[in-house]
Amino acid sequence: MSVLAEVSGNVTAIGYGLAAIGPGIGVGIIFGQGVQAIARQPEAYGVIRQNMLLGFVLTEALALIGLVAPFIFQGIQ
């Protein structure tokens, strides 16, 4: 006798939840290293902060693409 497991509901929510771990770790690394760099060279605060925010924006953009992609590709199988 064969028993098949069935998953009901929206599996994309689980997939996005797992995919959001990567950007979360990336944001933590960006800000952690940025704070260390500012502590080592306070005179370079402006450049470090600018690069830190740029990295944050790019990382979060990837997370938002991951949120929107299941809705775009929902009908494609």
N, CA, C and O atoms as CSV, one atom per row, in Angstrom:
chain,resi,resn,atom,element,x,y,z
A,1,MET,N,N,0.853,-1.168,0.000
A,1,MET,CA,C,0.000,0.000,0.000
A,1,MET,C,C,0.900,1.233,0.000
A,1,MET,O,O,1.846,1.330,0.782
A,2,SER,N,N,0.593,2.153,-0.875
A,2,SER,CA,C,1.398,3.360,-1.023
A,2,SER,C,C,0.672,4.545,-0.390
A,2,SER,O,O,-0.517,4.761,-0.627
A,3,VAL,N,N,1.393,5.293,0.405
A,3,VAL,CA,C,0.819,6.469,1.052
A,3,VAL,C,C,1.519,7.700,0.483
A,3,VAL,O,O,2.743,7.821,0.551
A,4,LEU,N,N,0.736,8.596,-0.070
A,4,LEU,CA,C,1.290,9.828,-0.629
A,4,LEU,C,C,1.007,10.986,0.308
A,4,LEU,O,O,-0.110,11.146,0.799
A,5,ALA,N,N,2.011,11.777,0.545
A,5,ALA,CA,C,1.827,12.961,1.377
A,5,ALA,C,C,1.296,14.089,0.511
A,5,ALA,O,O,1.753,14.285,-0.615
A,6,GLU,N,N,0.354,14.812,1.024
A,6,GLU,CA,C,-0.235,15.915,0.268
A,6,GLU,C,C,0.001,17.214,1.028
A,6,GLU,O,O,-0.230,17.300,2.234
A,7,VAL,N,N,0.460,18.211,0.303
A,7,VAL,CA,C,0.674,19.533,0.882
A,7,VAL,C,C,-0.430,20.435,0.367
A,7,VAL,O,O,-0.588,20.612,-0.841
A,8,SER,N,N,-1.178,20.994,1.271
A,8,SER,CA,C,-2.243,21.900,0.843
A,8,SER,C,C,-1.907,23.307,1.319
A,8,SER,O,O,-1.169,23.495,2.287
A,9,GLY,N,N,-2.448,24.263,0.639
A,9,GLY,CA,C,-2.169,25.651,0.986
A,9,GLY,C,C,-1.173,26.265,0.025
A,9,GLY,O,O,-0.895,25.717,-1.042
A,10,ASN,N,N,-0.652,27.383,0.409
A,10,ASN,CA,C,0.265,28.124,-0.440
A,10,ASN,C,C,1.702,27.797,-0.063
A,10,ASN,O,O,2.212,28.268,0.954
A,11,VAL,N,N,2.340,26.999,-0.879
A,11,VAL,CA,C,3.711,26.566,-0.604
A,11,VAL,C,C,4.706,27.687,-0.880
A,11,VAL,O,O,5.818,27.671,-0.353
A,12,THR,N,N,4.314,28.664,-1.705
A,12,THR,CA,C,5.234,29.767,-2.017
A,12,THR,C,C,5.555,30.592,-0.772
A,12,THR,O,O,6.638,31.171,-0.681
A,13,ALA,N,N,4.641,30.654,0.174
A,13,ALA,CA,C,4.912,31.393,1.407
A,13,ALA,C,C,6.040,30.730,2.192
A,13,ALA,O,O,6.878,31.414,2.779
A,14,ILE,N,N,6.059,29.430,2.202
A,14,ILE,CA,C,7.133,28.702,2.882
A,14,ILE,C,C,8.451,28.926,2.147
A,14,ILE,O,O,9.491,29.139,2.768
A,15,GLY,N,N,8.394,28.874,0.814
A,15,GLY,CA,C,9.598,29.108,0.011
A,15,GLY,C,C,10.160,30.498,0.209
A,15,GLY,O,O,11.374,30.667,0.319
A,16,TYR,N,N,9.281,31.507,0.258
A,16,TYR,CA,C,9.775,32.862,0.471
A,16,TYR,C,C,10.340,33.015,1.875
A,16,TYR,O,O,11.343,33.701,2.070
A,17,GLY,N,N,9.714,32.391,2.837
A,17,GLY,CA,C,10.232,32.463,4.203
A,17,GLY,C,C,11.641,31.909,4.298
A,17,GLY,O,O,12.491,32.474,4.986
A,18,LEU,N,N,11.889,30.809,3.613
A,18,LEU,CA,C,13.235,30.240,3.596
A,18,LEU,C,C,14.190,31.113,2.794
A,18,LEU,O,O,15.359,31.246,3.157
A,19,ALA,N,N,13.709,31.707,1.709
A,19,ALA,CA,C,14.561,32.550,0.877
A,19,ALA,C,C,14.897,33.870,1.549
A,19,ALA,O,O,15.904,34.488,1.205
A,20,ALA,N,N,14.092,34.317,2.488
A,20,ALA,CA,C,14.340,35.588,3.174
A,20,ALA,C,C,15.471,35.481,4.201
A,20,ALA,O,O,15.949,36.498,4.704
A,21,ILE,N,N,15.890,34.279,4.507
A,21,ILE,CA,C,16.985,34.109,5.462
A,21,ILE,C,C,18.282,34.693,4.904
A,21,ILE,O,O,19.037,35.333,5.635
A,22,GLY,N,N,18.542,34.479,3.616
A,22,GLY,CA,C,19.776,34.972,2.988
A,22,GLY,C,C,19.917,36.478,3.060
A,22,GLY,O,O,20.939,36.963,3.547
A,23,PRO,N,N,18.921,37.256,2.589
A,23,PRO,CA,C,19.038,38.706,2.712
A,23,PRO,C,C,19.114,39.187,4.163
A,23,PRO,O,O,19.770,40.186,4.457
A,24,GLY,N,N,18.447,38.477,5.056
A,24,GLY,CA,C,18.525,38.862,6.471
A,24,GLY,C,C,19.940,38.738,7.007
A,24,GLY,O,O,20.422,39.608,7.732
A,25,ILE,N,N,20.593,37.655,6.646
A,25,ILE,CA,C,21.992,37.471,7.052
A,25,ILE,C,C,22.875,38.510,6.372
A,25,ILE,O,O,23.791,39.053,6.991
A,26,GLY,N,N,22.599,38.785,5.094
A,26,GLY,CA,C,23.383,39.779,4.359
A,26,GLY,C,C,23.293,41.158,4.964
A,26,GLY,O,O,24.306,41.850,5.069
A,27,VAL,N,N,22.109,41.576,5.365
A,27,VAL,CA,C,21.934,42.893,5.985
A,27,VAL,C,C,22.692,42.954,7.312
A,27,VAL,O,O,23.317,43.968,7.625
A,28,GLY,N,N,22.639,41.889,8.079
A,28,GLY,CA,C,23.387,41.855,9.335
A,28,GLY,C,C,24.884,41.987,9.125
A,28,GLY,O,O,25.561,42.698,9.866
A,29,ILE,N,N,25.398,41.302,8.117
A,29,ILE,CA,C,26.826,41.390,7.814
A,29,ILE,C,C,27.190,42.786,7.344
A,29,ILE,O,O,28.211,43.334,7.761
A,30,ILE,N,N,26.358,43.376,6.471
A,30,ILE,CA,C,26.641,44.719,5.943
A,30,ILE,C,C,26.756,45.729,7.078
A,30,ILE,O,O,27.737,46.469,7.150
A,31,PHE,N,N,25.775,45.767,7.954
A,31,PHE,CA,C,25.798,46.766,9.016
A,31,PHE,C,C,26.846,46.458,10.081
A,31,PHE,O,O,27.440,47.375,10.648
A,32,GLY,N,N,27.075,45.190,10.354
A,32,GLY,CA,C,28.117,44.835,11.318
A,32,GLY,C,C,29.494,45.257,10.847
A,32,GLY,O,O,30.270,45.833,11.610
A,33,GLN,N,N,29.798,44.968,9.587
A,33,GLN,CA,C,31.099,45.366,9.035
A,33,GLN,C,C,31.189,46.879,8.873
A,33,GLN,O,O,32.263,47.459,9.036
A,34,GLY,N,N,30.058,47.526,8.552
A,34,GLY,CA,C,30.057,48.987,8.427
A,34,GLY,C,C,30.365,49.669,9.743
A,34,GLY,O,O,31.127,50.636,9.774
A,35,VAL,N,N,29.789,49.187,10.826
A,35,VAL,CA,C,30.065,49.756,12.145
A,35,VAL,C,C,31.532,49.543,12.532
A,35,VAL,O,O,32.161,50.434,13.103
A,36,GLN,N,N,32.068,48.370,12.222
A,36,GLN,CA,C,33.487,48.128,12.501
A,36,GLN,C,C,34.377,49.059,11.693
A,36,GLN,O,O,35.368,49.576,12.210
A,37,ALA,N,N,34.031,49.276,10.424
A,37,ALA,CA,C,34.840,50.163,9.582
A,37,ALA,C,C,34.789,51.602,10.082
A,37,ALA,O,O,35.806,52.295,10.073
A,38,ILE,N,N,33.626,52.053,10.516
A,38,ILE,CA,C,33.504,53.417,11.052
A,38,ILE,C,C,34.273,53.544,12.358
A,38,ILE,O,O,34.870,54.587,12.623
A,39,ALA,N,N,34.267,52.506,13.171
A,39,ALA,CA,C,35.018,52.543,14.430
A,39,ALA,C,C,36.524,52.612,14.168
A,39,ALA,O,O,37.258,53.240,14.931
A,40,ARG,N,N,36.983,51.971,13.095
A,40,ARG,CA,C,38.414,51.979,12.788
A,40,ARG,C,C,38.846,53.280,12.119
A,40,ARG,O,O,39.944,53.773,12.373
A,41,GLN,N,N,37.977,53.843,11.257
A,41,GLN,CA,C,38.313,55.079,10.546
A,41,GLN,C,C,37.136,56.045,10.599
A,41,GLN,O,O,36.362,56.134,9.646
A,42,PRO,N,N,36.999,56.759,11.694
A,42,PRO,CA,C,35.863,57.679,11.826
A,42,PRO,C,C,35.872,58.800,10.776
A,42,PRO,O,O,34.814,59.334,10.442
A,43,GLU,N,N,37.039,59.157,10.260
A,43,GLU,CA,C,37.101,60.235,9.272
A,43,GLU,C,C,36.500,59.827,7.931
A,43,GLU,O,O,36.191,60.695,7.114
A,44,ALA,N,N,36.329,58.542,7.684
A,44,ALA,CA,C,35.747,58.054,6.436
A,44,ALA,C,C,34.264,57.709,6.609
A,44,ALA,O,O,33.717,56.895,5.864
A,45,TYR,N,N,33.633,58.325,7.584
A,45,TYR,CA,C,32.241,58.013,7.919
A,45,TYR,C,C,31.305,58.167,6.717
A,45,TYR,O,O,30.480,57.289,6.465
A,46,GLY,N,N,31.423,59.258,5.982
A,46,GLY,CA,C,30.516,59.529,4.870
A,46,GLY,C,C,30.582,58.472,3.787
A,46,GLY,O,O,29.545,58.002,3.317
A,47,VAL,N,N,31.783,58.090,3.383
A,47,VAL,CA,C,31.956,57.098,2.316
A,47,VAL,C,C,31.496,55.720,2.784
A,47,VAL,O,O,30.838,54.992,2.041
A,48,ILE,N,N,31.844,55.371,4.010
A,48,ILE,CA,C,31.459,54.058,4.544
A,48,ILE,C,C,29.940,53.968,4.659
A,48,ILE,O,O,29.339,52.959,4.292
A,49,ARG,N,N,29.330,55.030,5.172
A,49,ARG,CA,C,27.874,55.038,5.341
A,49,ARG,C,C,27.176,54.942,3.982
A,49,ARG,O,O,26.187,54.222,3.843
A,50,GLN,N,N,27.684,55.662,2.984
A,50,GLN,CA,C,27.095,55.626,1.654
A,50,GLN,C,C,27.165,54.214,1.062
A,50,GLN,O,O,26.173,53.715,0.531
A,51,ASN,N,N,28.311,53.584,1.151
A,51,ASN,CA,C,28.459,52.224,0.633
A,51,ASN,C,C,27.633,51.216,1.424
A,51,ASN,O,O,27.107,50.253,0.865
A,52,MET,N,N,27.527,51.449,2.731
A,52,MET,CA,C,26.743,50.556,3.576
A,52,MET,C,C,25.261,50.629,3.181
A,52,MET,O,O,24.603,49.595,3.069
A,53,LEU,N,N,24.737,51.827,2.970
A,53,LEU,CA,C,23.338,51.972,2.593
A,53,LEU,C,C,23.079,51.447,1.183
A,53,LEU,O,O,22.012,50.888,0.925
A,54,LEU,N,N,24.022,51.613,0.277
A,54,LEU,CA,C,23.878,51.072,-1.068
A,54,LEU,C,C,23.803,49.538,-1.033
A,54,LEU,O,O,22.974,48.936,-1.716
A,55,GLY,N,N,24.661,48.923,-0.243
A,55,GLY,CA,C,24.616,47.470,-0.082
A,55,GLY,C,C,23.310,47.004,0.528
A,55,GLY,O,O,22.771,45.970,0.135
A,56,PHE,N,N,22.797,47.762,1.489
A,56,PHE,CA,C,21.522,47.430,2.120
A,56,PHE,C,C,20.382,47.487,1.108
A,56,PHE,O,O,19.532,46.597,1.072
A,57,VAL,N,N,20.367,48.534,0.290
A,57,VAL,CA,C,19.302,48.697,-0.699
A,57,VAL,C,C,19.332,47.564,-1.725
A,57,VAL,O,O,18.285,47.016,-2.071
A,58,LEU,N,N,20.506,47.213,-2.208
A,58,LEU,CA,C,20.603,46.138,-3.190
A,58,LEU,C,C,20.186,44.790,-2.592
A,58,LEU,O,O,19.531,43.988,-3.258
A,59,THR,N,N,20.564,44.546,-1.347
A,59,THR,CA,C,20.183,43.300,-0.687
A,59,THR,C,C,18.674,43.212,-0.488
A,59,THR,O,O,18.074,42.161,-0.712
A,60,GLU,N,N,18.069,44.307,-0.070
A,60,GLU,CA,C,16.623,44.311,0.138
A,60,GLU,C,C,15.865,44.240,-1.176
A,60,GLU,O,O,14.764,43.692,-1.223
A,61,ALA,N,N,16.437,44.786,-2.247
A,61,ALA,CA,C,15.781,44.683,-3.557
A,61,ALA,C,C,15.664,43.222,-3.975
A,61,ALA,O,O,14.645,42.812,-4.531
A,62,LEU,N,N,16.703,42.438,-3.709
A,62,LEU,CA,C,16.638,41.010,-4.033
A,62,LEU,C,C,15.562,40.308,-3.207
A,62,LEU,O,O,14.878,39.413,-3.702
A,63,ALA,N,N,15.417,40.716,-1.954
A,63,ALA,CA,C,14.382,40.118,-1.109
A,63,ALA,C,C,12.993,40.469,-1.625
A,63,ALA,O,O,12.096,39.627,-1.600
A,64,LEU,N,N,12.803,41.700,-2.092
A,64,LEU,CA,C,11.498,42.092,-2.614
A,64,LEU,C,C,11.189,41.393,-3.934
A,64,LEU,O,O,10.036,41.057,-4.204
A,65,ILE,N,N,12.210,41.175,-4.756
A,65,ILE,CA,C,12.002,40.406,-5.988
A,65,ILE,C,C,11.545,38.994,-5.643
A,65,ILE,O,O,10.677,38.435,-6.314
A,66,GLY,N,N,12.128,38.423,-4.602
A,66,GLY,CA,C,11.707,37.096,-4.152
A,66,GLY,C,C,10.279,37.076,-3.641
A,66,GLY,O,O,9.601,36.053,-3.731
A,67,LEU,N,N,9.816,38.198,-3.106
A,67,LEU,CA,C,8.438,38.284,-2.631
A,67,LEU,C,C,7.455,38.392,-3.791
A,67,LEU,O,O,6.368,37.818,-3.738
A,68,VAL,N,N,7.829,39.121,-4.833
A,68,VAL,CA,C,6.928,39.379,-5.952
A,68,VAL,C,C,6.939,38.244,-6.981
A,68,VAL,O,O,5.924,38.003,-7.635
A,69,ALA,N,N,8.052,37.555,-7.132
A,69,ALA,CA,C,8.191,36.526,-8.172
A,69,ALA,C,C,7.118,35.436,-8.126
A,69,ALA,O,O,6.630,35.060,-9.192
A,70,PRO,N,N,6.719,34.907,-6.981
A,70,PRO,CA,C,5.678,33.867,-7.005
A,70,PRO,C,C,4.346,34.379,-7.562
A,70,PRO,O,O,3.593,33.610,-8.160
A,71,PHE,N,N,4.052,35.649,-7.375
A,71,PHE,CA,C,2.801,36.199,-7.904
A,71,PHE,C,C,2.881,36.355,-9.420
A,71,PHE,O,O,1.888,36.157,-10.120
A,72,ILE,N,N,4.051,36.705,-9.922
A,72,ILE,CA,C,4.225,36.882,-11.367
A,72,ILE,C,C,4.183,35.538,-12.083
A,72,ILE,O,O,3.531,35.402,-13.118
A,73,PHE,N,N,4.873,34.556,-11.536
A,73,PHE,CA,C,5.001,33.251,-12.196
A,73,PHE,C,C,3.976,32.242,-11.679
A,73,PHE,O,O,4.196,31.036,-11.787
A,74,GLN,N,N,2.884,32.706,-11.130
A,74,GLN,CA,C,1.900,31.818,-10.525
A,74,GLN,C,C,1.232,30.911,-11.562
A,74,GLN,O,O,0.999,29.736,-11.279
A,75,GLY,N,N,0.922,31.422,-12.746
A,75,GLY,CA,C,0.223,30.626,-13.742
A,75,GLY,C,C,1.134,29.766,-14.600
A,75,GLY,O,O,0.645,28.905,-15.332
A,76,ILE,N,N,2.438,29.972,-14.532
A,76,ILE,CA,C,3.376,29.216,-15.368
A,76,ILE,C,C,3.700,27.891,-14.696
A,76,ILE,O,O,4.083,27.860,-13.526
A,77,GLN,N,N,3.546,26.788,-15.442
A,77,GLN,CA,C,3.855,25.483,-14.849
A,77,GLN,C,C,4.634,24.641,-15.779
A,77,GLN,O,O,4.982,23.509,-15.444
